[in-house]
XYZ file of C-alpha atoms in Angstrom:
548
model
C 70.064 214.725 54.501
C 72.382 211.968 53.965
C 74.655 213.665 56.215
C 71.922 214.208 58.720
C 71.426 210.209 58.123
C 74.732 209.193 58.736
C 74.907 211.473 61.866
C 72.138 209.866 63.133
C 73.354 206.213 62.514
C 76.421 207.284 64.225
C 75.133 208.221 67.543
C 72.492 205.273 67.345
C 76.032 203.029 67.182
C 77.419 204.997 70.015
C 74.096 204.098 72.189
C 74.385 200.599 71.360
C 77.868 200.228 72.234
C 76.940 201.689 75.921
C 74.227 199.120 76.484
C 75.044 196.122 78.802
C 75.950 192.338 77.757
C 72.970 190.354 76.884
C 70.486 189.762 79.888
C 69.367 186.499 81.136
C 66.157 185.553 79.801
C 64.697 185.581 83.040
C 65.348 189.202 83.512
C 62.670 192.110 82.777
C 63.580 194.970 80.579
C 67.424 196.285 79.594
C 69.649 197.041 82.113
C 71.650 199.877 81.193
C 75.225 200.264 82.686
C 76.638 203.971 82.999
C 79.754 204.798 81.420
C 82.571 205.894 83.584
C 82.710 209.136 81.544
C 79.248 209.979 82.549
C 79.575 209.084 86.172
C 82.572 211.071 86.355
C 80.708 214.150 85.012
C 77.914 213.679 86.976
C 80.119 213.804 90.253
C 82.027 217.128 89.209
C 78.272 218.552 88.726
C 77.261 217.470 92.287
C 80.485 219.018 93.307
C 79.945 222.177 91.719
C 76.364 222.789 93.057
C 76.111 224.538 96.341
C 73.855 224.041 99.035
C 70.910 226.621 99.700
C 71.507 228.809 102.393
C 68.270 228.894 104.705
C 67.806 230.716 108.109
C 66.893 228.760 111.102
C 64.476 230.301 113.634
C 64.185 229.155 117.344
C 60.895 229.464 119.002
C 60.393 229.890 122.542
C 58.881 226.530 124.248
C 56.466 226.398 127.336
C 57.434 224.971 130.236
C 55.258 221.831 129.955
C 57.011 220.754 126.515
C 60.381 221.293 128.121
C 59.434 218.742 130.860
C 57.992 216.521 128.403
C 60.956 216.846 126.092
C 63.002 215.666 129.194
C 61.016 212.827 130.218
C 61.004 211.507 126.643
C 64.839 211.810 126.803
C 64.823 209.636 130.138
C 62.924 207.039 128.708
C 65.076 206.853 125.885
C 68.043 207.096 127.714
C 66.654 204.150 130.047
C 65.760 202.287 126.897
C 69.217 202.699 125.406
C 70.642 201.420 128.707
C 68.918 198.066 128.485
C 70.962 195.092 127.748
C 70.752 194.408 123.811
C 69.078 197.917 122.783
C 69.307 198.485 119.359
C 67.299 201.479 117.559
C 64.322 200.565 115.824
C 63.090 198.040 118.167
C 59.360 197.455 118.768
C 57.727 198.075 121.986
C 57.526 194.206 122.784
C 61.111 193.837 122.247
C 62.064 196.859 124.579
C 59.466 195.285 127.186
C 61.393 191.717 126.692
C 64.587 193.389 127.672
C 62.872 195.384 130.795
C 61.814 192.053 132.163
C 65.336 190.396 131.333
C 66.749 193.594 133.138
C 64.639 193.184 136.086
C 65.096 189.183 136.391
C 69.009 189.548 136.773
C 68.455 192.394 139.108
C 66.468 189.707 141.280
C 68.761 187.011 140.786
C 71.802 189.344 142.128
C 69.862 190.310 145.098
C 69.791 186.359 146.014
C 73.285 186.164 146.410
C 73.298 182.745 144.996
C 77.154 182.396 144.226
C 77.812 183.005 147.966
C 75.084 180.561 149.054
C 76.172 177.936 146.754
C 79.904 178.532 148.274
C 78.424 177.793 151.943
C 76.675 174.710 150.544
C 79.300 173.124 149.099
C 80.595 170.170 150.900
C 83.730 170.976 152.669
C 86.761 168.792 151.787
C 87.540 166.179 154.977
C 90.423 167.292 157.156
C 93.342 164.672 157.063
C 93.264 162.244 159.528
C 95.903 162.695 162.293
C 97.183 159.802 164.625
C 96.782 156.102 163.625
C 96.278 155.573 160.220
C 93.940 152.718 158.815
C 95.099 149.610 157.776
C 94.547 148.402 154.484
C 92.432 145.254 153.996
C 92.670 143.249 151.010
C 89.056 142.340 149.537
C 88.152 138.558 149.332
C 88.323 137.253 145.742
C 85.637 134.741 145.302
C 85.692 132.146 141.726
C 83.779 133.000 139.258
C 80.480 131.675 138.762
C 80.102 129.303 135.532
C 77.042 127.796 134.206
C 76.444 124.325 134.511
C 74.255 123.943 131.339
C 77.222 125.510 129.397
C 79.725 122.762 130.654
C 77.282 119.995 129.886
C 76.574 119.176 133.341
C 73.265 117.855 135.389
C 72.018 119.761 138.215
C 73.909 119.250 141.177
C 72.562 117.841 144.275
C 70.828 119.595 147.036
C 73.033 122.787 148.343
C 74.366 122.652 151.730
C 73.070 125.408 153.626
C 74.783 127.839 156.127
C 73.080 126.820 159.402
C 75.533 128.355 161.818
C 74.078 130.981 163.951
C 75.197 134.770 163.897
C 76.971 134.479 167.156
C 79.087 131.519 165.843
C 80.264 133.655 162.760
C 81.540 136.424 164.705
C 85.403 136.556 165.062
C 87.069 134.733 168.067
C 88.099 136.586 170.962
C 91.438 136.930 171.499
C 93.352 135.261 173.868
C 93.920 136.272 177.651
C 97.486 137.805 178.188
C 99.973 135.785 180.280
C 99.850 136.325 184.093
C 102.651 138.474 184.998
C 104.522 141.581 183.807
C 104.095 142.438 180.079
C 106.999 144.409 178.029
C 106.142 147.787 177.242
C 106.728 147.334 173.636
C 104.776 150.142 171.362
C 102.881 148.557 168.258
C 103.535 151.703 165.928
C 107.277 151.979 166.810
C 109.993 149.870 165.347
C 111.652 146.876 167.115
C 114.515 147.371 169.632
C 113.521 151.431 169.658
C 113.386 152.768 173.213
C 110.540 155.235 174.162
C 111.291 158.940 173.760
C 113.178 160.779 176.587
C 110.786 163.312 176.490
C 107.863 161.141 177.348
C 109.653 159.758 180.196
C 110.699 163.029 181.517
C 107.097 164.187 181.377
C 105.648 161.268 182.745
C 107.610 161.373 185.795
C 107.121 165.249 186.499
C 105.703 166.226 189.792
C 101.952 167.503 189.160
C 101.118 170.900 191.127
C 98.942 170.872 194.232
C 95.889 171.176 193.136
C 93.682 174.214 194.372
C 90.760 173.636 196.793
C 89.029 176.679 195.921
C 85.781 176.970 193.814
C 85.363 179.794 191.413
C 81.995 181.619 190.903
C 79.820 180.520 188.303
C 80.387 183.991 186.160
C 84.043 183.461 185.536
C 83.896 179.643 185.226
C 81.135 180.215 182.496
C 83.630 182.519 180.826
C 86.383 180.214 181.157
C 84.021 177.702 179.353
C 83.542 179.811 176.440
C 87.156 180.576 175.889
C 87.728 176.796 175.448
C 88.326 176.005 171.282
C 88.973 172.983 169.138
C 91.141 173.210 165.919
C 92.817 170.613 163.333
C 95.317 169.907 166.224
C 92.953 168.913 168.614
C 91.188 165.827 166.737
C 93.720 162.976 166.700
C 92.796 159.337 166.527
C 94.663 157.627 169.489
C 93.298 154.106 169.137
C 91.781 151.857 166.255
C 88.705 150.682 168.022
C 85.709 152.278 170.119
C 87.199 154.395 173.306
C 85.914 152.882 176.451
C 87.966 155.009 178.972
C 90.284 158.103 179.103
C 92.205 160.081 181.415
C 94.615 163.246 181.371
C 97.697 163.073 183.326
C 98.155 165.383 186.138
C 101.210 167.093 184.860
C 100.361 170.866 184.022
C 103.230 171.516 182.047
C 102.253 169.525 179.094
C 99.168 167.999 177.827
C 99.467 164.308 177.820
C 96.419 161.720 177.407
C 95.714 158.154 177.512
C 92.573 156.154 176.050
C 91.771 152.588 175.861
C 89.669 150.864 173.382
C 86.969 148.073 173.240
C 90.294 145.484 171.973
C 92.396 146.286 174.773
C 95.041 148.675 173.264
C 96.018 151.625 175.075
C 97.236 155.183 173.083
C 99.305 157.859 174.579
C 99.050 161.338 172.761
C 101.020 164.551 173.339
C 99.358 167.097 170.695
C 102.727 169.004 169.730
C 105.100 165.413 170.115
C 106.739 164.098 166.776
C 107.177 160.711 167.962
C 104.982 157.630 166.728
C 101.977 159.040 164.623
C 101.678 162.668 165.018
C 102.724 162.159 168.816
C 100.297 159.139 169.246
C 102.384 155.831 170.672
C 100.326 152.541 170.627
C 100.385 149.472 173.126
C 98.222 145.936 173.727
C 98.250 145.583 177.378
C 95.028 143.813 177.365
C 92.786 141.500 175.379
C 89.443 143.078 175.855
C 87.985 146.369 176.464
C 89.596 148.545 178.911
C 86.784 149.808 181.216
C 88.663 152.324 183.457
C 91.852 154.065 183.786
C 93.390 156.527 186.204
C 97.086 157.775 186.937
C 98.533 157.420 190.386
C 100.549 160.071 191.859
C 104.325 159.952 192.316
C 105.687 157.757 191.048
C 103.481 158.096 188.500
C 101.974 155.029 186.981
C 98.645 154.175 184.605
C 96.396 151.893 186.095
C 94.287 150.004 183.756
C 91.755 147.631 184.438
C 90.278 145.142 181.812
C 87.026 143.000 180.868
C 89.686 140.253 180.487
C 89.901 140.130 184.365
C 93.239 142.090 184.670
C 94.575 145.269 186.334
C 97.723 146.611 185.298
C 100.034 149.295 186.021
C 101.940 150.972 183.095
C 105.489 151.747 184.322
C 107.817 153.368 182.010
C 111.094 153.445 183.979
C 110.826 149.758 184.103
C 109.277 149.692 180.539
C 106.833 147.100 181.503
C 102.966 146.494 182.300
C 102.793 145.049 185.721
C 99.999 142.657 187.231
C 97.949 144.517 189.891
C 95.463 141.758 190.311
C 93.796 139.214 188.151
C 89.905 138.046 188.534
C 88.152 135.126 186.667
C 85.356 137.862 185.995
C 85.873 140.675 184.256
C 86.678 144.119 185.730
C 84.575 147.028 185.302
C 85.513 149.875 187.609
C 88.347 150.967 190.157
C 89.180 153.842 192.515
C 91.995 154.616 194.880
C 91.685 153.910 198.543
C 94.488 156.041 199.945
C 96.310 159.479 199.334
C 99.538 157.822 197.799
C 97.539 155.649 195.616
C 98.861 152.536 196.593
C 95.502 150.588 197.552
C 93.020 149.897 195.102
C 89.307 149.533 195.440
C 88.103 147.057 192.341
C 84.710 146.277 191.155
C 84.079 143.108 189.543
C 81.518 142.050 187.032
C 80.084 139.185 189.104
C 79.376 141.828 191.946
C 82.198 141.361 194.397
C 84.566 144.016 195.484
C 88.300 143.593 196.083
C 90.882 145.556 198.020
C 94.258 145.485 196.707
C 97.269 146.740 198.049
C 99.940 146.854 195.795
C 102.741 147.175 198.048
C 102.330 143.681 198.963
C 102.779 140.213 197.006
C 99.589 138.925 197.766
C 97.263 138.437 194.955
C 94.438 140.453 197.099
C 94.371 142.004 200.322
C 90.086 141.340 200.761
C 87.365 140.060 198.722
C 83.875 141.223 199.740
C 80.321 139.924 197.927
C 78.114 143.022 197.546
C 75.115 141.622 195.255
C 74.399 139.315 192.635
C 74.176 142.133 190.205
C 77.279 143.093 188.151
C 78.759 145.966 189.556
C 79.109 149.118 186.937
C 80.810 151.543 188.898
C 82.710 152.010 192.372
C 84.069 155.384 193.805
C 85.515 156.546 196.861
C 84.801 159.455 199.263
C 87.332 162.128 198.479
C 87.319 162.848 202.731
C 86.230 159.823 204.325
C 88.112 157.178 202.377
C 86.378 154.451 204.232
C 83.073 155.469 202.394
C 82.558 154.219 198.895
C 79.413 154.310 196.660
C 78.648 151.416 194.370
C 76.359 151.089 191.140
C 74.544 147.672 191.493
C 72.250 147.761 188.301
C 69.280 149.761 189.267
C 70.406 150.478 193.056
C 73.196 152.640 194.048
C 74.328 152.118 197.783
C 77.011 153.622 199.851
C 79.310 151.158 201.987
C 81.590 151.319 205.045
C 84.652 149.547 204.508
C 85.220 149.021 208.217
C 82.033 147.098 208.417
C 82.421 144.796 205.321
C 81.983 141.176 205.625
C 82.421 138.557 203.019
C 78.898 138.246 202.541
C 75.462 139.906 203.239
C 76.713 143.225 203.697
C 74.384 146.189 204.510
C 74.655 149.756 203.007
C 75.107 152.538 205.314
C 73.341 155.001 202.606
C 71.080 154.355 199.960
C 70.140 156.319 196.458
C 67.130 155.576 195.062
C 64.774 156.389 192.584
C 66.322 155.135 189.713
C 63.885 153.093 187.384
C 66.560 151.561 185.074
C 70.394 150.267 185.217
C 72.875 153.024 186.567
C 76.172 153.599 184.092
C 78.059 155.336 186.654
C 78.064 157.125 190.437
C 80.725 159.681 191.599
C 81.082 161.528 194.489
C 81.732 165.265 194.246
C 85.513 165.836 193.997
C 86.391 168.004 196.680
C 83.889 167.393 199.836
C 82.075 164.335 198.542
C 78.699 166.008 199.718
C 77.398 165.036 196.481
C 76.782 161.856 194.430
C 76.361 162.033 190.442
C 74.411 159.142 189.017
C 73.742 158.807 185.258
C 70.760 156.118 184.639
C 69.246 154.323 181.577
C 65.489 155.939 182.251
C 67.367 159.226 180.774
C 68.116 161.158 183.819
C 71.183 162.505 185.603
C 70.450 162.641 189.136
C 72.332 164.959 191.947
C 71.749 163.591 195.613
C 72.599 164.875 198.819
C 75.282 163.096 200.519
C 76.326 165.821 203.163
C 74.929 163.307 205.915
C 75.319 159.573 205.138
C 72.736 158.147 207.289
C 70.032 156.101 205.419
C 68.445 157.106 202.423
C 69.700 160.183 200.848
C 67.556 162.763 199.275
C 67.714 163.736 195.428
C 68.502 167.554 195.045
C 67.955 167.518 191.445
C 66.912 165.388 188.474
C 68.042 166.548 184.698
C 66.398 164.897 181.670
C 68.998 163.597 179.223
C 68.947 161.252 176.429
C 70.931 158.249 177.414
C 69.956 155.773 174.457
C 73.528 155.347 172.617
C 72.941 151.839 171.056
C 74.844 148.909 170.522
C 77.843 150.969 168.857
C 78.606 153.264 171.217
C 80.027 153.760 174.631
C 77.631 154.634 177.339
C 77.282 158.328 178.333
C 78.412 158.994 181.933
C 78.278 162.303 183.705
C 81.409 163.110 185.530
C 82.710 165.824 187.750
C 85.121 168.628 186.889
C 87.892 167.931 189.444
C 88.585 171.756 189.594
C 84.874 172.800 190.138
C 82.973 170.736 192.686
C 79.516 171.532 191.770
C 79.879 171.248 187.674
C 79.879 168.375 185.556
C 80.142 167.429 181.893
C 78.396 164.740 179.570
C 78.468 163.495 175.984
C 75.278 163.798 174.112
C 73.407 162.217 171.221
C 71.712 165.382 170.100
C 72.398 166.956 166.529
C 74.701 169.074 166.005
C 76.967 166.640 167.714
C 77.868 168.495 171.211
C 79.098 168.532 174.907
C 77.415 169.779 177.509
C 78.305 171.257 181.008
C 75.697 171.582 183.779
C 75.709 172.868 187.249
C 74.191 170.667 190.089
C 71.184 172.826 189.900
C 70.329 171.256 186.633
C 71.245 175.004 184.761
C 73.161 174.127 181.290
C 76.480 176.298 181.782
C 77.780 175.954 178.281
C 77.508 173.505 175.207
C 80.683 172.515 173.087
C 79.793 172.685 169.171
C 82.221 172.875 166.357
C 80.631 171.976 162.855
C 84.232 171.100 161.254
C 85.858 169.183 163.914
C 83.115 168.105 166.490
C 81.130 165.720 164.053
C 80.095 162.559 166.407
C 79.124 161.502 169.457
C 81.589 161.902 172.198
C 80.645 159.158 175.055
C 83.668 159.347 176.935
C 84.733 162.931 178.810
C 86.908 164.240 181.029
C 88.213 167.500 182.457
C 92.139 168.193 183.075
C 92.928 168.484 186.952
C 94.620 171.686 186.695
C 94.111 173.135 183.177
C 91.380 174.580 181.647
C 91.144 171.545 179.042
C 88.318 169.170 178.391
C 88.524 165.966 176.241
C 86.071 163.741 174.441
C 86.264 160.265 173.347
C 84.394 158.652 170.259
C 83.318 155.474 168.825
C 86.143 155.585 166.121
C 89.245 155.877 168.400
C 89.483 159.677 167.918
C 90.320 162.194 170.889
C 88.986 165.713 170.751
C 90.372 168.466 173.127
C 88.829 172.028 173.732
C 91.553 174.170 175.156
C 92.754 177.559 175.810
C 96.401 177.286 174.863
C 96.883 175.408 171.356
C 100.405 175.033 170.464
C 100.765 175.678 166.565
């Protein structure tokens, strides 16, 4: 009995040793810890136990049951393909993932990245030609409080009662009479003009073709004309009032005059000056008209300052051809050798000047009390010339002019407001093209100059350019006598080409390079090239042969 008790006490002591340390007072019930020996023994027992063998039976399923199993598998695969799929998700979470997938598919179908790339504002192209002058900002004195300076109120302030016109900058003084040295502004002093420019200037232009192409081929030619980065250059610093092409066909050389009397020459592929631009100042006010004379080549310019000058590169001077107390608005050549000029003055007079004589003028005739906005000579019968006098457009015969009270030989009526320009057709003179501020372009039949000429076509065109733009003016294409070009104030900005029947043949547009109104337009006399000048001094050229 005693031995049994001792054995029982020993087993009890072993069991007590196997217990865990003392528990925390908050824990319920004893926590037992299995000894390492017991865990090893249990692991051995599990390894010795063999898994019971069982037989598996495959039961044949119906076709409907197999289809259901396939559908369930497809649904499961679709669910697993959802973004963020995890096993054990609820139906709500699966439906939410399905909505997310559908929204992503819808957004991707909208092509939003491509649309945002298109709508992103493009960087402005670098300005070519003349550069802007940096103007220093005026620093005003710092305003101080009179109270903090222990000063009493001042007397009544002197108000600035000067009018707006008086605050405008004063006009530049007129240039001295006589020849002016041909000194470029944007070239260093004592630098001679480039030899390439002088050589190109004196080239004899090819004889112009007198034939007229059909409208289909002409329209195809217009569609090939394009513009790029090379074709936009700042030639003068202010608003362009006139522009012209040099008659040579081997290269492009253009001239433009602005409202301040500056003259710019530009050759697109030249390296001289600023990107091929050379800048002069032959006048003190706006250059209203210009044209190149035949060989020897000179550039004739007239201005509001009352002077007409001839640019001669060989002599390197601007010769004075004519000077008037009134402003000059327009001129044209009265002879094929360009030796005699017909000039229209702002006070209503017409002057005939022979450049070969030393007289100031050969003849002076009073046309009307109204300002003369345009004069143009008949290309075949050069004793006829058309004059735009305010709202009246008349044709005069130079052989029957008197000093005063001159009567026209032809009238072009039906204008209700002032007329900006009037031009004979280039080859035959059988048409006269007028541009009027009543928003109409009119084509008159002048094949028979006797009395009132009939209107063949009236074309509606918006002429309201405002104060800060040059007036629009329709001009003929010298290579196609029945087609003309004119700028437009419509958006997107454009230049339009019309047939005399009123049919619009082509519209030049370019969202990247033609972004302003080109009031001054002109076609090249022999090449397929068109220019347009805007109010910031830039020339735009559309051509079929760019030099890169």
